[in-house]
Short mmCIF file of C-alpha atoms in Angstrom, two decimals:
data_model
loop_
_atom_site.label_atom_id
_atom_site.label_comp_id
_atom_site.label_asym_id
_atom_site.label_seq_id
_atom_site.Cartn_x
_atom_site.Cartn_y
_atom_site.Cartn_z
CA ALA A 1 0.00 0.00 0.00
CA ALA A 2 1.13 3.53 -0.73
CA GLY A 3 2.53 5.45 2.21
CA VAL A 4 3.26 9.05 3.09
CA ILE A 5 6.24 10.38 1.16
CA GLN A 6 8.57 13.00 2.56
CA SER A 7 11.41 14.76 0.83
CA PRO A 8 14.20 15.24 1.32
CA ARG A 9 15.00 12.49 3.78
CA HIS A 10 18.07 14.28 5.05
CA LEU A 11 18.91 17.97 4.97
CA ILE A 12 21.90 19.86 6.27
CA LYS A 13 21.72 23.65 6.59
CA GLU A 14 23.71 26.43 8.15
CA LYS A 15 22.34 28.75 10.83
CA ARG A 16 20.13 31.53 9.47
CA GLU A 17 19.46 29.62 6.26
CA THR A 18 16.05 28.56 4.97
CA ALA A 19 14.72 25.04 4.51
CA THR A 20 11.65 23.62 2.77
CA LEU A 21 10.29 20.21 3.65
CA LYS A 22 7.76 18.48 1.43
CA CYS A 23 5.07 15.94 2.23
CA TYR A 24 2.94 13.87 -0.13
CA PRO A 25 0.02 12.23 1.71
CA ILE A 26 -1.39 8.79 1.11
CA PRO A 27 -3.65 8.92 -1.98
CA ARG A 28 -7.18 10.12 -1.14
CA HIS A 29 -6.05 11.48 2.22
CA ASP A 30 -7.08 15.11 2.60
CA THR A 31 -5.60 15.99 5.98
CA VAL A 32 -1.91 16.58 6.66
CA TYR A 33 -0.09 17.04 9.96
CA TRP A 34 3.46 18.14 10.82
CA TYR A 35 5.35 17.02 13.92
CA GLN A 36 8.84 17.80 15.23
CA GLN A 37 10.82 15.21 17.18
CA GLY A 38 13.98 16.40 18.89
CA PRO A 39 16.70 13.98 20.00
CA GLY A 40 15.40 11.68 22.72
CA GLN A 41 12.00 13.38 22.75
CA ASP A 42 8.46 12.50 21.79
CA PRO A 43 6.95 14.08 18.66
CA GLN A 44 5.51 17.54 19.15
CA PHE A 45 2.62 18.74 17.00
CA LEU A 46 3.31 21.77 14.83
CA ILE A 47 0.37 22.33 12.50
CA SER A 48 -2.30 20.58 10.44
CA PHE A 49 -4.31 21.24 7.29
CA TYR A 50 -7.65 19.95 6.08
CA GLU A 51 -8.80 20.60 2.53
CA LYS A 52 -6.03 23.19 2.09
CA MET A 53 -7.08 25.19 5.14
CA GLN A 54 -5.14 25.37 8.38
CA SER A 55 -6.97 23.26 10.92
CA ASP A 56 -5.02 23.11 14.16
CA LYS A 57 -1.88 24.81 15.36
CA GLY A 58 0.57 23.73 17.99
CA SER A 59 3.91 25.04 19.15
CA ILE A 60 5.11 26.15 15.74
CA PRO A 61 7.65 29.00 15.79
CA ASP A 62 6.78 32.18 13.91
CA ARG A 63 9.83 31.49 11.72
CA PHE A 64 8.02 28.45 10.34
CA SER A 65 5.13 28.50 7.91
CA ALA A 66 3.28 25.78 6.08
CA GLN A 67 0.61 25.28 3.49
CA GLN A 68 -1.34 22.57 1.74
CA PHE A 69 -1.71 22.71 -2.01
CA SER A 70 -4.54 21.76 -4.37
CA ASP A 71 -3.09 18.28 -4.88
CA TYR A 72 -3.05 17.90 -1.04
CA HIS A 73 0.71 17.85 -0.73
CA SER A 74 2.11 20.11 1.96
CA GLU A 75 5.28 22.11 2.47
CA LEU A 76 6.85 23.28 5.71
CA ASN A 77 9.00 26.36 5.26
CA MET A 78 11.56 27.13 7.93
CA SER A 79 13.49 30.40 7.93
CA SER A 80 16.33 31.84 10.03
CA LEU A 81 17.27 28.33 11.10
CA GLU A 82 18.69 27.87 14.57
CA LEU A 83 20.76 25.06 16.04
CA GLY A 84 17.73 24.02 18.10
CA ASP A 85 15.74 23.34 14.94
CA SER A 86 17.83 20.21 14.36
CA ALA A 87 15.28 17.43 14.63
CA LEU A 88 13.32 14.76 12.81
CA TYR A 89 10.29 16.28 11.10
CA PHE A 90 7.38 13.98 10.48
CA CYS A 91 4.46 14.45 8.19
CA ALA A 92 1.35 12.37 8.76
CA SER A 93 -1.88 12.09 6.80
CA SER A 94 -5.42 10.91 7.39
CA ASP A 95 -8.59 10.73 5.34
CA SER A 96 -11.80 12.63 5.93
CA PRO A 97 -12.89 12.67 9.54
CA LEU A 98 -16.55 12.61 8.56
CA LEU A 99 -16.36 9.03 9.76
CA PRO A 100 -14.46 9.19 13.05
CA SER A 101 -13.25 5.64 12.71
CA THR A 102 -11.10 6.69 9.77
CA ASP A 103 -9.39 9.62 11.48
CA THR A 104 -6.14 7.78 12.09
CA GLN A 105 -2.81 9.42 11.34
CA TYR A 106 -0.26 7.54 9.25
CA PHE A 107 3.27 8.84 9.42
CA GLY A 108 5.89 9.30 6.76
CA PRO A 109 9.52 8.27 7.24
CA GLY A 110 10.52 11.76 8.39
CA THR A 111 13.04 14.36 7.26
CA ARG A 112 16.15 14.62 9.39
CA LEU A 113 17.21 18.26 9.53
CA THR A 114 20.67 19.14 10.82
CA VAL A 115 21.51 22.79 11.41
CA LEU A 116 25.21 23.54 11.68
CA ALA B 1 -4.85 20.44 27.92
CA GLN B 2 -4.26 16.73 27.79
CA THR B 3 -1.23 14.98 29.24
CA VAL B 4 0.02 11.47 28.56
CA THR B 5 2.39 9.71 30.92
CA GLN B 6 4.45 6.61 30.32
CA SER B 7 6.08 5.72 33.61
CA GLN B 8 8.46 3.05 32.27
CA PRO B 9 11.34 4.65 30.34
CA GLU B 10 12.87 1.27 29.51
CA MET B 11 11.77 -2.35 29.61
CA SER B 12 13.15 -5.65 28.44
CA VAL B 13 11.58 -9.02 27.72
CA GLN B 14 12.79 -12.39 26.59
CA GLU B 15 11.82 -13.53 23.14
CA ALA B 16 8.45 -15.40 23.10
CA GLU B 17 7.40 -13.96 26.46
CA THR B 18 4.69 -11.40 27.20
CA VAL B 19 5.26 -7.80 28.22
CA THR B 20 2.91 -4.98 29.22
CA LEU B 21 3.65 -1.31 28.68
CA SER B 22 1.81 1.24 30.82
CA CYS B 23 0.20 4.51 29.84
CA THR B 24 -1.97 6.92 31.79
CA TYR B 25 -3.55 10.12 30.57
CA ASP B 26 -5.34 13.10 31.97
CA THR B 27 -8.26 14.72 30.19
CA SER B 28 -11.63 16.29 30.83
CA GLU B 29 -12.90 15.12 27.45
CA SER B 30 -15.44 12.32 27.25
CA ASN B 31 -14.90 11.43 23.60
CA TYR B 32 -11.41 10.70 22.42
CA TYR B 33 -9.10 8.14 20.84
CA LEU B 34 -5.99 6.45 22.14
CA PHE B 35 -3.17 5.00 20.12
CA TRP B 36 0.04 3.09 20.46
CA TYR B 37 2.76 3.87 17.94
CA LYS B 38 6.02 1.99 17.54
CA GLN B 39 9.28 3.65 16.53
CA PRO B 40 12.01 1.14 15.66
CA PRO B 41 15.66 2.13 15.17
CA SER B 42 14.76 3.30 11.65
CA ARG B 43 12.79 6.09 13.40
CA GLN B 44 9.67 5.38 11.32
CA MET B 45 6.45 5.91 13.34
CA ILE B 46 4.26 2.87 12.89
CA LEU B 47 0.68 2.58 14.14
CA VAL B 48 0.28 -0.46 16.38
CA ILE B 49 -3.26 -0.21 17.69
CA ARG B 50 -6.16 2.20 18.15
CA GLN B 51 -8.93 2.42 20.77
CA GLU B 52 -12.07 4.55 20.70
CA ALA B 53 -13.03 5.77 24.17
CA TYR B 54 -16.71 5.02 23.58
CA LYS B 55 -15.98 1.35 22.99
CA GLN B 56 -15.87 -0.86 26.05
CA GLN B 57 -14.26 -3.73 24.20
CA ASN B 58 -10.47 -3.68 24.24
CA ALA B 59 -8.80 -3.44 20.84
CA THR B 60 -6.70 -6.34 19.56
CA GLU B 61 -4.33 -6.60 16.61
CA ASN B 62 -2.71 -10.02 16.31
CA ARG B 63 -0.13 -10.24 19.13
CA PHE B 64 -0.95 -6.74 20.39
CA SER B 65 -3.84 -5.98 22.73
CA VAL B 66 -4.77 -3.18 25.05
CA ASN B 67 -6.30 -2.93 28.49
CA PHE B 68 -8.38 0.22 28.40
CA GLN B 69 -9.68 1.41 31.76
CA LYS B 70 -11.60 4.61 31.08
CA ALA B 71 -12.44 5.46 34.67
CA ALA B 72 -8.83 5.02 35.70
CA LYS B 73 -7.61 6.80 32.53
CA SER B 74 -5.27 3.92 31.84
CA PHE B 75 -4.33 2.43 28.47
CA SER B 76 -1.74 -0.35 28.64
CA LEU B 77 -0.34 -2.33 25.72
CA LYS B 78 0.27 -6.06 25.98
CA ILE B 79 2.62 -7.73 23.53
CA SER B 80 2.33 -11.49 23.45
CA ASP B 81 4.94 -13.89 22.05
CA SER B 82 7.49 -11.08 21.82
CA GLN B 83 9.71 -11.10 18.75
CA LEU B 84 13.10 -9.53 18.13
CA GLY B 85 11.44 -7.19 15.63
CA ASP B 86 9.34 -5.74 18.45
CA THR B 87 12.44 -3.98 19.77
CA ALA B 88 11.53 -0.30 19.49
CA MET B 89 10.41 2.83 21.29
CA TYR B 90 6.68 2.69 21.98
CA PHE B 91 4.64 5.86 22.26
CA CYS B 92 1.18 6.16 23.73
CA ALA B 93 -0.86 8.96 22.15
CA PHE B 94 -4.15 10.78 22.81
CA MET B 95 -6.45 12.56 20.38
CA LYS B 96 -9.63 14.47 21.19
CA GLN B 97 -12.68 13.74 19.10
CA MET B 98 -13.75 17.00 17.52
CA VAL B 99 -16.10 18.02 14.75
CA ARG B 100 -13.33 19.56 12.70
CA ALA B 101 -10.47 17.75 11.03
CA GLY B 102 -6.76 17.80 11.71
CA ASN B 103 -6.84 16.97 15.39
CA MET B 104 -3.44 16.80 16.99
CA LEU B 105 -1.92 13.81 18.69
CA THR B 106 -0.46 14.30 22.17
CA PHE B 107 2.30 11.79 22.87
CA GLY B 108 3.71 10.32 26.04
CA GLY B 109 7.45 10.29 26.66
CA GLY B 110 7.84 6.78 25.29
CA THR B 111 8.99 3.39 26.59
CA ARG B 112 12.06 1.81 25.07
CA LEU B 113 11.46 -1.95 24.73
CA MET B 114 14.29 -4.38 24.18
CA VAL B 115 13.46 -7.96 23.20
CA LYS B 116 16.29 -10.29 24.12
CA PRO B 117 17.02 -13.57 22.31
#
């Protein structure tokens, strides 16, 4: 079965640079979520989108922005990168929550961002 | 706000034996979902099992089952016939049931499980 695709898988940036992470949800999934997992930590929710509209927002820094496009893929844009932004960034997707039993999040493999 | 607590940072079990991972949560919500996710050394987050709070019956997926105690706000995971491939970090997660989409997951701190041959 098709899974969530994230690109790139690894990214190395310098401080103050900009990074863009991409997420392609499972086909027919219309909801996308972004999570950040620091070393030795549990994933922390950043932001989610449903039908191209922002749905929920967590502890996402103002330096980060995200959007969902018409084909349902999503991009997380990170500017003025700091050393503390080094983490594993997960994208997850789910299908329409009209039926609550289907509102389960399936995670991609993650993008490992290293800020030097 | 919801909190999820996993009180066992690390556990180990012999291959073929049974192990139970604990999870407690705190919420004022009456409708919600609980999940267990597995994160092996590859760091991929893999869904193990899901439980709807309105269901009294405990969820089961092959060798994985849960003991859901709503009144006690407890959600433990039992792994039967442990296999070497079960070695991973296990996260308990909570999600409110809401009318809108895109509900966030709140994770516990994780339990690192080592299955020994």
